Coordinates of C-alpha atoms in Angstrom, one line a residue:
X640 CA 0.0 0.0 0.0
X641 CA 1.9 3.4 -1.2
X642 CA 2.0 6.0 1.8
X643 CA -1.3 8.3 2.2
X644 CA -2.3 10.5 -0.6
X645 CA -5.1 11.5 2.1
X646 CA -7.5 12.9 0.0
X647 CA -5.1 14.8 -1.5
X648 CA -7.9 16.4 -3.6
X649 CA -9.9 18.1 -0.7
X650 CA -7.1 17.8 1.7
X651 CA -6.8 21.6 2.3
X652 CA -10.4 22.0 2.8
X653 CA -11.0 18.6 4.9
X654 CA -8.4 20.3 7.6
X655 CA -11.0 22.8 8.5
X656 CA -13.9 21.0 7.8
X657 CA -16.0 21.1 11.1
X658 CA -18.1 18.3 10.0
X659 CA -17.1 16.4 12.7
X660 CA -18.4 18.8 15.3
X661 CA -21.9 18.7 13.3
X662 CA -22.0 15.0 13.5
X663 CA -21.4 15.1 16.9
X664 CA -24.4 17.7 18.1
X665 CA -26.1 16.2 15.5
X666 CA -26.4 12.4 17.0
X667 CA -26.1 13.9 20.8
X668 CA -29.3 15.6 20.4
X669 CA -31.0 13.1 18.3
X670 CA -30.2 10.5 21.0
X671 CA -31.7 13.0 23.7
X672 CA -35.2 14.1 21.9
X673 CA -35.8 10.5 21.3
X674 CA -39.0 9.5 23.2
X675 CA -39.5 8.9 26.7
X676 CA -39.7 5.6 26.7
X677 CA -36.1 5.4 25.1
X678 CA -34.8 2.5 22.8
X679 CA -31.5 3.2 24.5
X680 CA -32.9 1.6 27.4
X681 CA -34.7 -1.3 25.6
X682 CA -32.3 -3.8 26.8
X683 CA -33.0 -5.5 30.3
X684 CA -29.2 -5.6 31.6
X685 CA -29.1 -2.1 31.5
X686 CA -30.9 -2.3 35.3
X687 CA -28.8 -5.1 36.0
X688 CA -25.4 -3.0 35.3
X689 CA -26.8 0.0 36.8
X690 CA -27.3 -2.2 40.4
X691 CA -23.6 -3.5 39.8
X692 CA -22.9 0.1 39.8
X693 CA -24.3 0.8 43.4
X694 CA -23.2 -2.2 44.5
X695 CA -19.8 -1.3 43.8
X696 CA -20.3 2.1 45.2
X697 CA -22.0 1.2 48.5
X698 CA -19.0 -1.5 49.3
X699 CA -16.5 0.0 48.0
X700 CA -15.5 -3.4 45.9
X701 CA -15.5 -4.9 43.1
X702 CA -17.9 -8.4 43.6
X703 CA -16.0 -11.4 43.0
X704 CA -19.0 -13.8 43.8
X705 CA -22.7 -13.1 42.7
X706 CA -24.5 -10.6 44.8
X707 CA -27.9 -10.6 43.0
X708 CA -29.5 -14.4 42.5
X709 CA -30.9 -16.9 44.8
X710 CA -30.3 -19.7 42.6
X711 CA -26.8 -19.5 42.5
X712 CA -25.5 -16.9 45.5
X713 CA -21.8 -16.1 46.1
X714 CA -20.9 -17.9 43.0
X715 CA -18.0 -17.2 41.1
X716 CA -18.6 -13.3 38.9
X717 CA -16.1 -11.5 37.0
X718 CA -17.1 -8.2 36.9
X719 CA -14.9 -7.0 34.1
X720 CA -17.4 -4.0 33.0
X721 CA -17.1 -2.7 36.5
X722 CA -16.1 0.8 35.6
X723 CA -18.8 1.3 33.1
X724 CA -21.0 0.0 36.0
X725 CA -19.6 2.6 38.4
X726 CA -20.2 5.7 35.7
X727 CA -23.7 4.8 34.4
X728 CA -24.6 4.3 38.8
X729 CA -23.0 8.0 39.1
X730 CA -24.9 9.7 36.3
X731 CA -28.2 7.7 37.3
X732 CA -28.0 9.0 40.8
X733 CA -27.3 12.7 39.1
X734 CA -29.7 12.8 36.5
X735 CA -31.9 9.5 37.0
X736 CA -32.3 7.7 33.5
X737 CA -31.9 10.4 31.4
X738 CA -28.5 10.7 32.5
X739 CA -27.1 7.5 31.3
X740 CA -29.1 7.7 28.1
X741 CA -26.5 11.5 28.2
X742 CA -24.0 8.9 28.6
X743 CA -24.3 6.7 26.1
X744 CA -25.2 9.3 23.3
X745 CA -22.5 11.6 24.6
X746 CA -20.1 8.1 23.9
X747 CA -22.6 7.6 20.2
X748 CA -21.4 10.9 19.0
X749 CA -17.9 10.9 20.1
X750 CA -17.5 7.7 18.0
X751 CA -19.0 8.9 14.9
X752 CA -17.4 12.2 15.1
X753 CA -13.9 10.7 15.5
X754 CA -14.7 8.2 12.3
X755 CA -16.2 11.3 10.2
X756 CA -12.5 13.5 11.2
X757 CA -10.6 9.8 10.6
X758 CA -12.1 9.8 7.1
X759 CA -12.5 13.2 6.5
X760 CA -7.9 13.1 6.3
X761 CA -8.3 10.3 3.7
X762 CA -11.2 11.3 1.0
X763 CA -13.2 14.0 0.1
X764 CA -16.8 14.8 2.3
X765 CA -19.0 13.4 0.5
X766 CA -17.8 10.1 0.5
X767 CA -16.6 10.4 3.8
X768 CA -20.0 11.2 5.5
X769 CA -21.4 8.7 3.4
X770 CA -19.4 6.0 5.3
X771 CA -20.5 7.8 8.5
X772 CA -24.4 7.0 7.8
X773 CA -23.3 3.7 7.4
X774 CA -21.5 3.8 10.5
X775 CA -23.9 5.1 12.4
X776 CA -27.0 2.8 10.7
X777 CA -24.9 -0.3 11.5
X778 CA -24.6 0.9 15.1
X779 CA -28.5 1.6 15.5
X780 CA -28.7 -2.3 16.7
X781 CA -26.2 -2.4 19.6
X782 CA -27.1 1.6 20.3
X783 CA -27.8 0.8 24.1
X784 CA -27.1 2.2 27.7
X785 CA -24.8 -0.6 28.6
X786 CA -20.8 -1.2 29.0
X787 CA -20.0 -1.8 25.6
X788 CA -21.1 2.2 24.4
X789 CA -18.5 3.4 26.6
X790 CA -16.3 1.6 24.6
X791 CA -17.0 2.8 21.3
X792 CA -15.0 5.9 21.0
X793 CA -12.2 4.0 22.0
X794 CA -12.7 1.0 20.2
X795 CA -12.5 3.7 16.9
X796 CA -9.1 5.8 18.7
X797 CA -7.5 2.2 18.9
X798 CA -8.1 1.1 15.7
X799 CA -8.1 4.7 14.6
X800 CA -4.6 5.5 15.8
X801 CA -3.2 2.0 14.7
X802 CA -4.2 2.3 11.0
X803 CA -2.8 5.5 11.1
X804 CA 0.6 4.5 12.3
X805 CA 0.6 1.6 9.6
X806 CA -0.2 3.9 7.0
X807 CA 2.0 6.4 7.6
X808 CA 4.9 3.9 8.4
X809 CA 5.8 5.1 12.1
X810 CA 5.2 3.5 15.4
X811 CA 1.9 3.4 17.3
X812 CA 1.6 6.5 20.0
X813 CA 3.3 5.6 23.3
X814 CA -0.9 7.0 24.6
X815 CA -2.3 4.6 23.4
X816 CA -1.4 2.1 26.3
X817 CA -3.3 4.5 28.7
X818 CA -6.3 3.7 26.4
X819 CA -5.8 -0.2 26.5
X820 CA -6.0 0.5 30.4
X821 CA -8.8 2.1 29.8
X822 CA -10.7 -0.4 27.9
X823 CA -10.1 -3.2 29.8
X824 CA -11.7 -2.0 32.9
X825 CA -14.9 -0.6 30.8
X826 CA -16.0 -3.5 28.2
X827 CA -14.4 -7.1 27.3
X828 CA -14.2 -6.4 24.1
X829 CA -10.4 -4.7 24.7
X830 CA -9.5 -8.4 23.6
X831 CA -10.3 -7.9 20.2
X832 CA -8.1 -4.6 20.2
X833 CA -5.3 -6.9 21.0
X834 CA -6.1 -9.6 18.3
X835 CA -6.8 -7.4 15.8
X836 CA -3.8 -4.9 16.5
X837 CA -1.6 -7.8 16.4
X838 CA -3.1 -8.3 12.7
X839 CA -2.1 -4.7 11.9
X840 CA 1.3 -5.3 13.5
X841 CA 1.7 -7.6 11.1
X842 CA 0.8 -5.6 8.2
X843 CA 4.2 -3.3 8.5
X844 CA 5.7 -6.6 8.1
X845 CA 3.9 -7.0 4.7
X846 CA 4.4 -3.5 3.7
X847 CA 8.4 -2.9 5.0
X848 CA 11.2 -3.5 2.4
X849 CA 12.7 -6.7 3.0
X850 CA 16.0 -5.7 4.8
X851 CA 13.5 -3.5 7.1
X852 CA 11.5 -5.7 7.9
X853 CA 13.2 -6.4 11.1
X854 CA 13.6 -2.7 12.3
X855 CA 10.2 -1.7 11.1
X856 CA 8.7 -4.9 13.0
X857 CA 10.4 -4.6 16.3
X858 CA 8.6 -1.5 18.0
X859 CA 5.0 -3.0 16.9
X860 CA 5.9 -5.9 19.1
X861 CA 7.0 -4.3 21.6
X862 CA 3.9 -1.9 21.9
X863 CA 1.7 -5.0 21.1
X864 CA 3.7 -7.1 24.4
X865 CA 2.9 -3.8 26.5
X866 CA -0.7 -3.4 25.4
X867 CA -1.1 -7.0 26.6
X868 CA 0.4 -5.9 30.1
X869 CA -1.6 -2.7 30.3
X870 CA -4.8 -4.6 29.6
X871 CA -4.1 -6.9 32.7
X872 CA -4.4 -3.3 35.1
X873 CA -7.6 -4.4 35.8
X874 CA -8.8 -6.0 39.4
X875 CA -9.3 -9.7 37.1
X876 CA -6.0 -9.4 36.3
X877 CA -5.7 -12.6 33.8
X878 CA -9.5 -13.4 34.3
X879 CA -10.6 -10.8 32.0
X880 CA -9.0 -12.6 29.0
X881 CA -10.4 -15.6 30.2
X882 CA -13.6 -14.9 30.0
X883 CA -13.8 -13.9 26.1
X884 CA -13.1 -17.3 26.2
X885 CA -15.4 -18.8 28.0
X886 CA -18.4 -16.6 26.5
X887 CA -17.7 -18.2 23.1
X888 CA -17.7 -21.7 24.4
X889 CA -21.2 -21.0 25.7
X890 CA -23.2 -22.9 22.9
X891 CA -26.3 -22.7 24.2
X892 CA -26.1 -19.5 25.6
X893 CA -24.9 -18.0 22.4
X894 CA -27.7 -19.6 20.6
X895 CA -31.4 -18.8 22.4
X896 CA -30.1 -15.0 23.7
X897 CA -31.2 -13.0 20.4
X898 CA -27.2 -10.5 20.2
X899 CA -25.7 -13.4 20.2
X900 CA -27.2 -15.2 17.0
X901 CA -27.2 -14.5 13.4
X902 CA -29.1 -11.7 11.6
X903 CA -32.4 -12.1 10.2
X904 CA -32.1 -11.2 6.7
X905 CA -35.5 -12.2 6.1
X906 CA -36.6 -8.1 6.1
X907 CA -33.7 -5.3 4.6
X908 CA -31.0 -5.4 7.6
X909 CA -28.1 -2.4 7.9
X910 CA -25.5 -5.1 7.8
X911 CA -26.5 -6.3 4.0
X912 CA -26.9 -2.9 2.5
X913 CA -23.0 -2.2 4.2
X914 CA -21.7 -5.9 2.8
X915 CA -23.6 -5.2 -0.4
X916 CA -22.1 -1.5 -0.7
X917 CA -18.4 -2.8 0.0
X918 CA -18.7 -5.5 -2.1
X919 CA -19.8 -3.8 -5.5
X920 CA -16.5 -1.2 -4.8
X921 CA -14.2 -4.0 -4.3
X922 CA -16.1 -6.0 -7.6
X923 CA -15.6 -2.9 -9.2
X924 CA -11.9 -2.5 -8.4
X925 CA -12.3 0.9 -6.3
X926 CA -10.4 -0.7 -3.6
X927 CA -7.5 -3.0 -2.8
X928 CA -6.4 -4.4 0.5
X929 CA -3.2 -5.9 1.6
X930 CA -3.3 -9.3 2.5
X931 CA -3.4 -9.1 6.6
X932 CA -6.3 -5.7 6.5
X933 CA -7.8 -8.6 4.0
X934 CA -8.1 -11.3 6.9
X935 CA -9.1 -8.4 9.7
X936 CA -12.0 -8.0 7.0
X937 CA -13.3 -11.2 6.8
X938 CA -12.9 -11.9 10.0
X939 CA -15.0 -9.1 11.0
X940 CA -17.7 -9.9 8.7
X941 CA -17.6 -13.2 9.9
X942 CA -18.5 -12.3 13.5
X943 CA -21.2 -10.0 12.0
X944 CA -22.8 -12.6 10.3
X945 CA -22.5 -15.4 13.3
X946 CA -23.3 -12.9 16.0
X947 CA -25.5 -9.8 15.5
X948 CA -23.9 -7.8 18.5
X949 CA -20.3 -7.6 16.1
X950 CA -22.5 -5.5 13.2
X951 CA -21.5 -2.6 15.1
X952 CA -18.0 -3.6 15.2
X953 CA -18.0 -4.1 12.0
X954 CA -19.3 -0.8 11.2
X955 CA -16.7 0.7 13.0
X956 CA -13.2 -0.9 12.6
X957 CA -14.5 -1.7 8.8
X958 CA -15.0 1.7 7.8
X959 CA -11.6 2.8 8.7
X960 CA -10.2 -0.1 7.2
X961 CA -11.3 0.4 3.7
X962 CA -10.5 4.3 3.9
X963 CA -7.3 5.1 2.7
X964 CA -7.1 2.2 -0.2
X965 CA -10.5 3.7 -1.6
X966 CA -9.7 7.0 -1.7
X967 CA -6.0 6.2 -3.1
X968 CA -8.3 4.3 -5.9
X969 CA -10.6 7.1 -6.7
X970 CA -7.9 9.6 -6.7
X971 CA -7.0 7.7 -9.7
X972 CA -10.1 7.3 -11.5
X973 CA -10.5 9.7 -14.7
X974 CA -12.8 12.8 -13.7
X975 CA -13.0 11.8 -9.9
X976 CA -10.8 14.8 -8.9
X977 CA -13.2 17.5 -11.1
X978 CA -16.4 16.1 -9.5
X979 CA -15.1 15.8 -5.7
X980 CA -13.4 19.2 -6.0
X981 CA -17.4 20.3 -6.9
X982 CA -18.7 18.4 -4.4
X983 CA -16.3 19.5 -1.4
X984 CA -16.8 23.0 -2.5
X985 CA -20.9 22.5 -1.7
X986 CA -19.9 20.4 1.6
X987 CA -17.6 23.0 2.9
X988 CA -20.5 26.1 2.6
X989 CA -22.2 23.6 4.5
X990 CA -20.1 23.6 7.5
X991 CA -17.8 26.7 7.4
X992 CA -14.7 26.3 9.1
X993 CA -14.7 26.9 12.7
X994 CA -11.8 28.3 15.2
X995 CA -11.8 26.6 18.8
X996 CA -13.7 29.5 20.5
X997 CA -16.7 28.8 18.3
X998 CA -16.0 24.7 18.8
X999 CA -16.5 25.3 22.5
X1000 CA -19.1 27.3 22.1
X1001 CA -21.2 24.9 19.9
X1002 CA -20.5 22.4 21.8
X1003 CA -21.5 24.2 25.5
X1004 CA -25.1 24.8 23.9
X1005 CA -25.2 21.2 22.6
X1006 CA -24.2 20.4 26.1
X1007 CA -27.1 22.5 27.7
X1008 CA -29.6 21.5 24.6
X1009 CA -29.0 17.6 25.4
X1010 CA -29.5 18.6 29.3
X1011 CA -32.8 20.6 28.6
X1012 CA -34.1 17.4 26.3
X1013 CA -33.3 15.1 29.2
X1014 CA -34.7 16.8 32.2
X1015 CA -38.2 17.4 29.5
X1016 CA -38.2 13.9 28.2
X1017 CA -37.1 12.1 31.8
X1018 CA -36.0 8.8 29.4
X1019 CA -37.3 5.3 31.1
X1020 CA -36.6 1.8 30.0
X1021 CA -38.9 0.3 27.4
X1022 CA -42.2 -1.2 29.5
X1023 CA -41.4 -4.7 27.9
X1024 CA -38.3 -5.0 29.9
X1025 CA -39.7 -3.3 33.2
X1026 CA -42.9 -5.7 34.9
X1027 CA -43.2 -3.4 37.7
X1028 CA -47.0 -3.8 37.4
X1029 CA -47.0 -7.6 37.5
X1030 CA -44.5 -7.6 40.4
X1031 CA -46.8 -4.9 42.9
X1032 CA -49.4 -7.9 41.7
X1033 CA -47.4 -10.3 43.2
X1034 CA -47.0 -8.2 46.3
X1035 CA -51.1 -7.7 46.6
X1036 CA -51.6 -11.5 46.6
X1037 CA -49.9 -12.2 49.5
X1038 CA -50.7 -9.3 51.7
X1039 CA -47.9 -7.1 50.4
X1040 CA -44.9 -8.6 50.0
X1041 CA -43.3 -10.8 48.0
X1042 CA -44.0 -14.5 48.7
X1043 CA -40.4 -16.0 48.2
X1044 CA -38.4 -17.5 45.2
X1045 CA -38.9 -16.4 41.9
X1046 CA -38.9 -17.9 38.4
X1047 CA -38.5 -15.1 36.2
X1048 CA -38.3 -14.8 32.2
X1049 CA -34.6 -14.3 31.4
X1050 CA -35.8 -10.5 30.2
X1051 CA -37.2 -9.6 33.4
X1052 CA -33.8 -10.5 35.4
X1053 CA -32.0 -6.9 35.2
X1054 CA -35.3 -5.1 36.5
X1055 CA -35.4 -7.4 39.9
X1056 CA -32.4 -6.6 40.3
X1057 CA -32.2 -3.4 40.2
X1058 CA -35.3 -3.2 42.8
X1059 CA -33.7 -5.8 45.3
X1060 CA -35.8 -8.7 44.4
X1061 CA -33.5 -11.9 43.9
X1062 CA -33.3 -13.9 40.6
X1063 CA -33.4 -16.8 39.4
X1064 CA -31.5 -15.9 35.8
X1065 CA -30.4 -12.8 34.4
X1066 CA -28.0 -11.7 31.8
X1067 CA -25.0 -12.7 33.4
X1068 CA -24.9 -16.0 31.4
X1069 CA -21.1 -16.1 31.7
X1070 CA -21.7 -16.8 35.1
X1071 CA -24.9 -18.7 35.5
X1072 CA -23.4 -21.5 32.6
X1073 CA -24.6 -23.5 29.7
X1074 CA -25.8 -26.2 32.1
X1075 CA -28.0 -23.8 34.1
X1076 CA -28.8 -21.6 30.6
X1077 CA -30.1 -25.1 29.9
X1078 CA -32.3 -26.3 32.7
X1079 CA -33.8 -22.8 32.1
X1080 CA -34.8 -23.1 28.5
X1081 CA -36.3 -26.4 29.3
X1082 CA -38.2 -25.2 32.4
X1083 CA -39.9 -22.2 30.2
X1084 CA -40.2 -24.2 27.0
X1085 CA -41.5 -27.5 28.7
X1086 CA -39.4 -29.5 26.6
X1087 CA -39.7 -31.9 29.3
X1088 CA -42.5 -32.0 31.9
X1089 CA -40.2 -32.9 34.6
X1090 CA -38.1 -30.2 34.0
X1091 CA -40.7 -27.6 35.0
X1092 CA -41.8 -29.4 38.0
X1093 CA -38.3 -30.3 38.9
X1094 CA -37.0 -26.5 38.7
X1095 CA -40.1 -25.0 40.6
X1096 CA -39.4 -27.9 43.7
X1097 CA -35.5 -28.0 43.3
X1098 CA -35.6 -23.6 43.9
X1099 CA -37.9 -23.9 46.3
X1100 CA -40.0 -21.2 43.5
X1101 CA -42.9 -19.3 45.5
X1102 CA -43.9 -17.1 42.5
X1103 CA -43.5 -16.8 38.7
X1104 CA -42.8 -14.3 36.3
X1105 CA -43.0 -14.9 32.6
X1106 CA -43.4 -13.2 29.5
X1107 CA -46.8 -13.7 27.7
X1108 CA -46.8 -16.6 25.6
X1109 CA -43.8 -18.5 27.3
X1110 CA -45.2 -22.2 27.2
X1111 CA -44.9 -23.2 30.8
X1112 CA -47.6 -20.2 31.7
X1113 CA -50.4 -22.8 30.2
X1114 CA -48.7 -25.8 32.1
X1115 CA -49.0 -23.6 35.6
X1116 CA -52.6 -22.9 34.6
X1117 CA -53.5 -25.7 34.9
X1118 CA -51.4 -26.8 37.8
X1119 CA -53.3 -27.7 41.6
X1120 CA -51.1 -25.2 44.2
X1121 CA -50.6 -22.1 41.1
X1122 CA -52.9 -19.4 40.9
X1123 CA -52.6 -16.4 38.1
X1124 CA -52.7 -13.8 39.9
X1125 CA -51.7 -11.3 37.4
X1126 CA -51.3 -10.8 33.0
X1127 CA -51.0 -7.6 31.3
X1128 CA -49.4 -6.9 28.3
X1129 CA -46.1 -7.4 30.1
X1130 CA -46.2 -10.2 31.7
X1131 CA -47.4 -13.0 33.8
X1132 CA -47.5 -14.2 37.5
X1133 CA -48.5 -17.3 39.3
X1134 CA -48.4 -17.6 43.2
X1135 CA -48.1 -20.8 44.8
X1136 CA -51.1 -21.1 47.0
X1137 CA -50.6 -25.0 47.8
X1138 CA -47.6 -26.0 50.4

């Protein structure tokens, strides 16, 4: 791969572009004039991470055994997200929901303004933002208040600042190692920054002459060996590697909790119009990728297409990937430089240049807008993730509190939680197991009869919580010793009125 051209058509105008500032009030306010029932908070281990948080907080610890579940107390947790855990429990307790939905949008449009500046140095605008509302609609999926937001702008400043260094032939920043540090304590996905930066390590290795191949080689390794030591600053230490491992040998986890299986591409799905787009350039010969940024491609799509939670990824790291070898391309095509000079001439009346006095500026209004929108929309989670109904049902039934043990849908596990009530599952399937994810599945399914009845003696269950439709709700029905006591829209309870 030749060294950057960097858009050298639009270069001079790109410099001052402040596009990157309008994609970031852009998506922060969008995120905060979404409705009040947010989709940011449609995801039920948002209450579960948010109780981790206070946990934390109120001991002054990170848990090492589970806190939260009856059916499996004090066993073995590795709370690797615990710093996310600790920031979205601050900016609940200062600003209630709204304030991590702030969070996370605050962390949406850092990301996507860092991609649109990243591209922005390698081709002209148009093409650039283009990529960003691909970026952004392959995001829309994942776009929740958990951990893994948080992670996102760095996810893009790794990969970012790596491709960079590759490009321009130089060695990563020294910086970069705080942002390893970083990582590791927010999300588990920093192991994939050190996979996939070993990948890129090799790719100077590819691109160095070859009498300077050992030279060239020899500060990527060391980096990469001191990245793998900065990501173990975490209170896990080797546990957090561990347990990307052990998530992906979770079979049967990773196939009944919908992130972690395929896309449907049964109706039109961001992912397909993005594969569809990158394919036609490449079929078209607009782009050209060494062998190792070849492999970091596939394997990204791969995971896209076997899990739906790595679209995102994919949207990301993929993006800045296939920057620099498509604009080198188009630079070369007859007529390309005439019709992006045009173009980047109507981009750039679009979004004058800007000096930092007017940045900050901006940016303090977007900041008071986005706090305006929150404090007027006061976000909640999505009603199909919160039963609070069904569970003040429960409470009536038996004279006001709870009766006992509960069996609760996997869905409804973060929201008992996060109002004291022990589970019986959550979202924490790294801890609770395949074998356990198991015995659940066939306890709501009814695959075997036995299995029910087993799970509801066995736990010592008082009361039930399921979503509408689950098949064991008909089985309890019709059960001597269950009463419903309770279905909305929601969910379902039955109380155990027999000994």
């Amino acid at each position: 791969m030749p060294s950057l051209p960097a858009g050298a058509v639009s270069q001079a105008v790109s410099r001052h572009l402040s596009w990157p500032l309008l994609v970031f009030v852009t998506a922060l306010l969008w995120m905060m004039a979404l409705p009040q029932h947010h989709p940011s908070l449609g995801d039920p281990d948002s209450y579960w991470h948010l109780a981790a948080g206070r946990w934390i907080l109120a001991h002054q610890a990170v848990p090492h055994g589970d806190p939260f579940s009856h059916s499996m107390p004090g066993s073995a947790w590795t709370t690797h997200e615990w710093l996310s855990q600790i920031i979205f429990a601050m900016a609940h307790a200062r600003a209630g929901w709204s304030g991590m939905v702030g969070l996370a949008a605050v962390a949406y449009a850092g990301m996507l303004a860092y991609v649109t500046r990243f591209l922005l140095h390698r081709m002209q605008a148009v093409h650039a933002l283009l990529f960003v509302v691909f970026t952004a609609y392959l995001t829309l999926s994942h776009l929740l208040a958990r951990p893994h937001i948080l992670a996102w702008p760095l996810i893009v400043l790794w990969f970012g600042s790596l491709i960079t260094a590759v490009e321009e032939r130089r060695s990563p920043p020294g910086w970069l190692l705080l942002v390893m540090v970083l990582w590791a304590n927010l999300h588990g996905s920093f192991t994939l920054g050190l996979v996939f930066g070993g990948v890129l390590a090799a790719e100077t290795l590819w691109l160095a002459p070859a009498g300077q191949r050992g030279a060239t080689f020899k500060p990527w390794a060391r980096f990469m060996l001191l990245a793998a030591l900065a990501s173990l600053a975490t209170p896990h230490g080797w546990d957090a590697w561990l347990y990307t491992v052990q998530v992906m040998n979770q079979s049967v986890s990773l196939r009944l909790i919908g992130e972690w299986q395929s896309p449907n591409f049964q109706k039109l799905h961001a992912l397909e119009i993005w594969l569809l787009l990158v394919f036609a350039l490449a079929l078209l010969g607009r782009f050209r990728l060494t062998l190792p940024r070849t492999i970091l491609l596939l394997a990204l799509i791969h995971m896209a297409l076997k899990h739906t939670r790595y679209g995102s990824i994919l949207g990301m790291v993929g993006t800045l990937l296939i920057a620099a070898p498509l604009a080198q391309r188009w630079a070369t095509t007859a007529g390309a430089v005439r019709h992006a000079e045009g173009l980047d001439r109507w981009f750039a009346a679009l979004a004058p240049p800007a000096s930092r006095a007017v940045a900050a500026a901006v940016l303090a209004l977007a900041g008071a807008g986005a706090v305006a929108l929150g404090a007027w929309r006061e976000h909640r989670p999505l009603e199909n993730v919160t039963p609070a109904a069904a569970v003040q049902a429960a409470r009536s039934a038996t004279g006001g509190k709870l009766p006992g043990a509960v069996f609760n849908s996997y869905n409804f596990g973060g929201y008992l939680i996060e109002q004291g009530i022990p589970v019986f599952i959550d979202g924490r399937s790294d801890m609770y197991g395949d074998a356990f994810v198991r015995l659940y599945a066939d306890a709501t399914a009814v695959h075997k009869l036995d299995a029910l009845l087993g799970t509801l003696e066995k736990y010592r269950i008082a009361w039930t919580l399921l979503v509408p439709g689950t098949p064991a709700i008909a089985l309890l029905d019709q059960m001597p010793g269950w009463k419903r006591v309770h279905a909305d829209a929601v969910a379902v309870v039955h109380v155990r009125i027999g000994p």
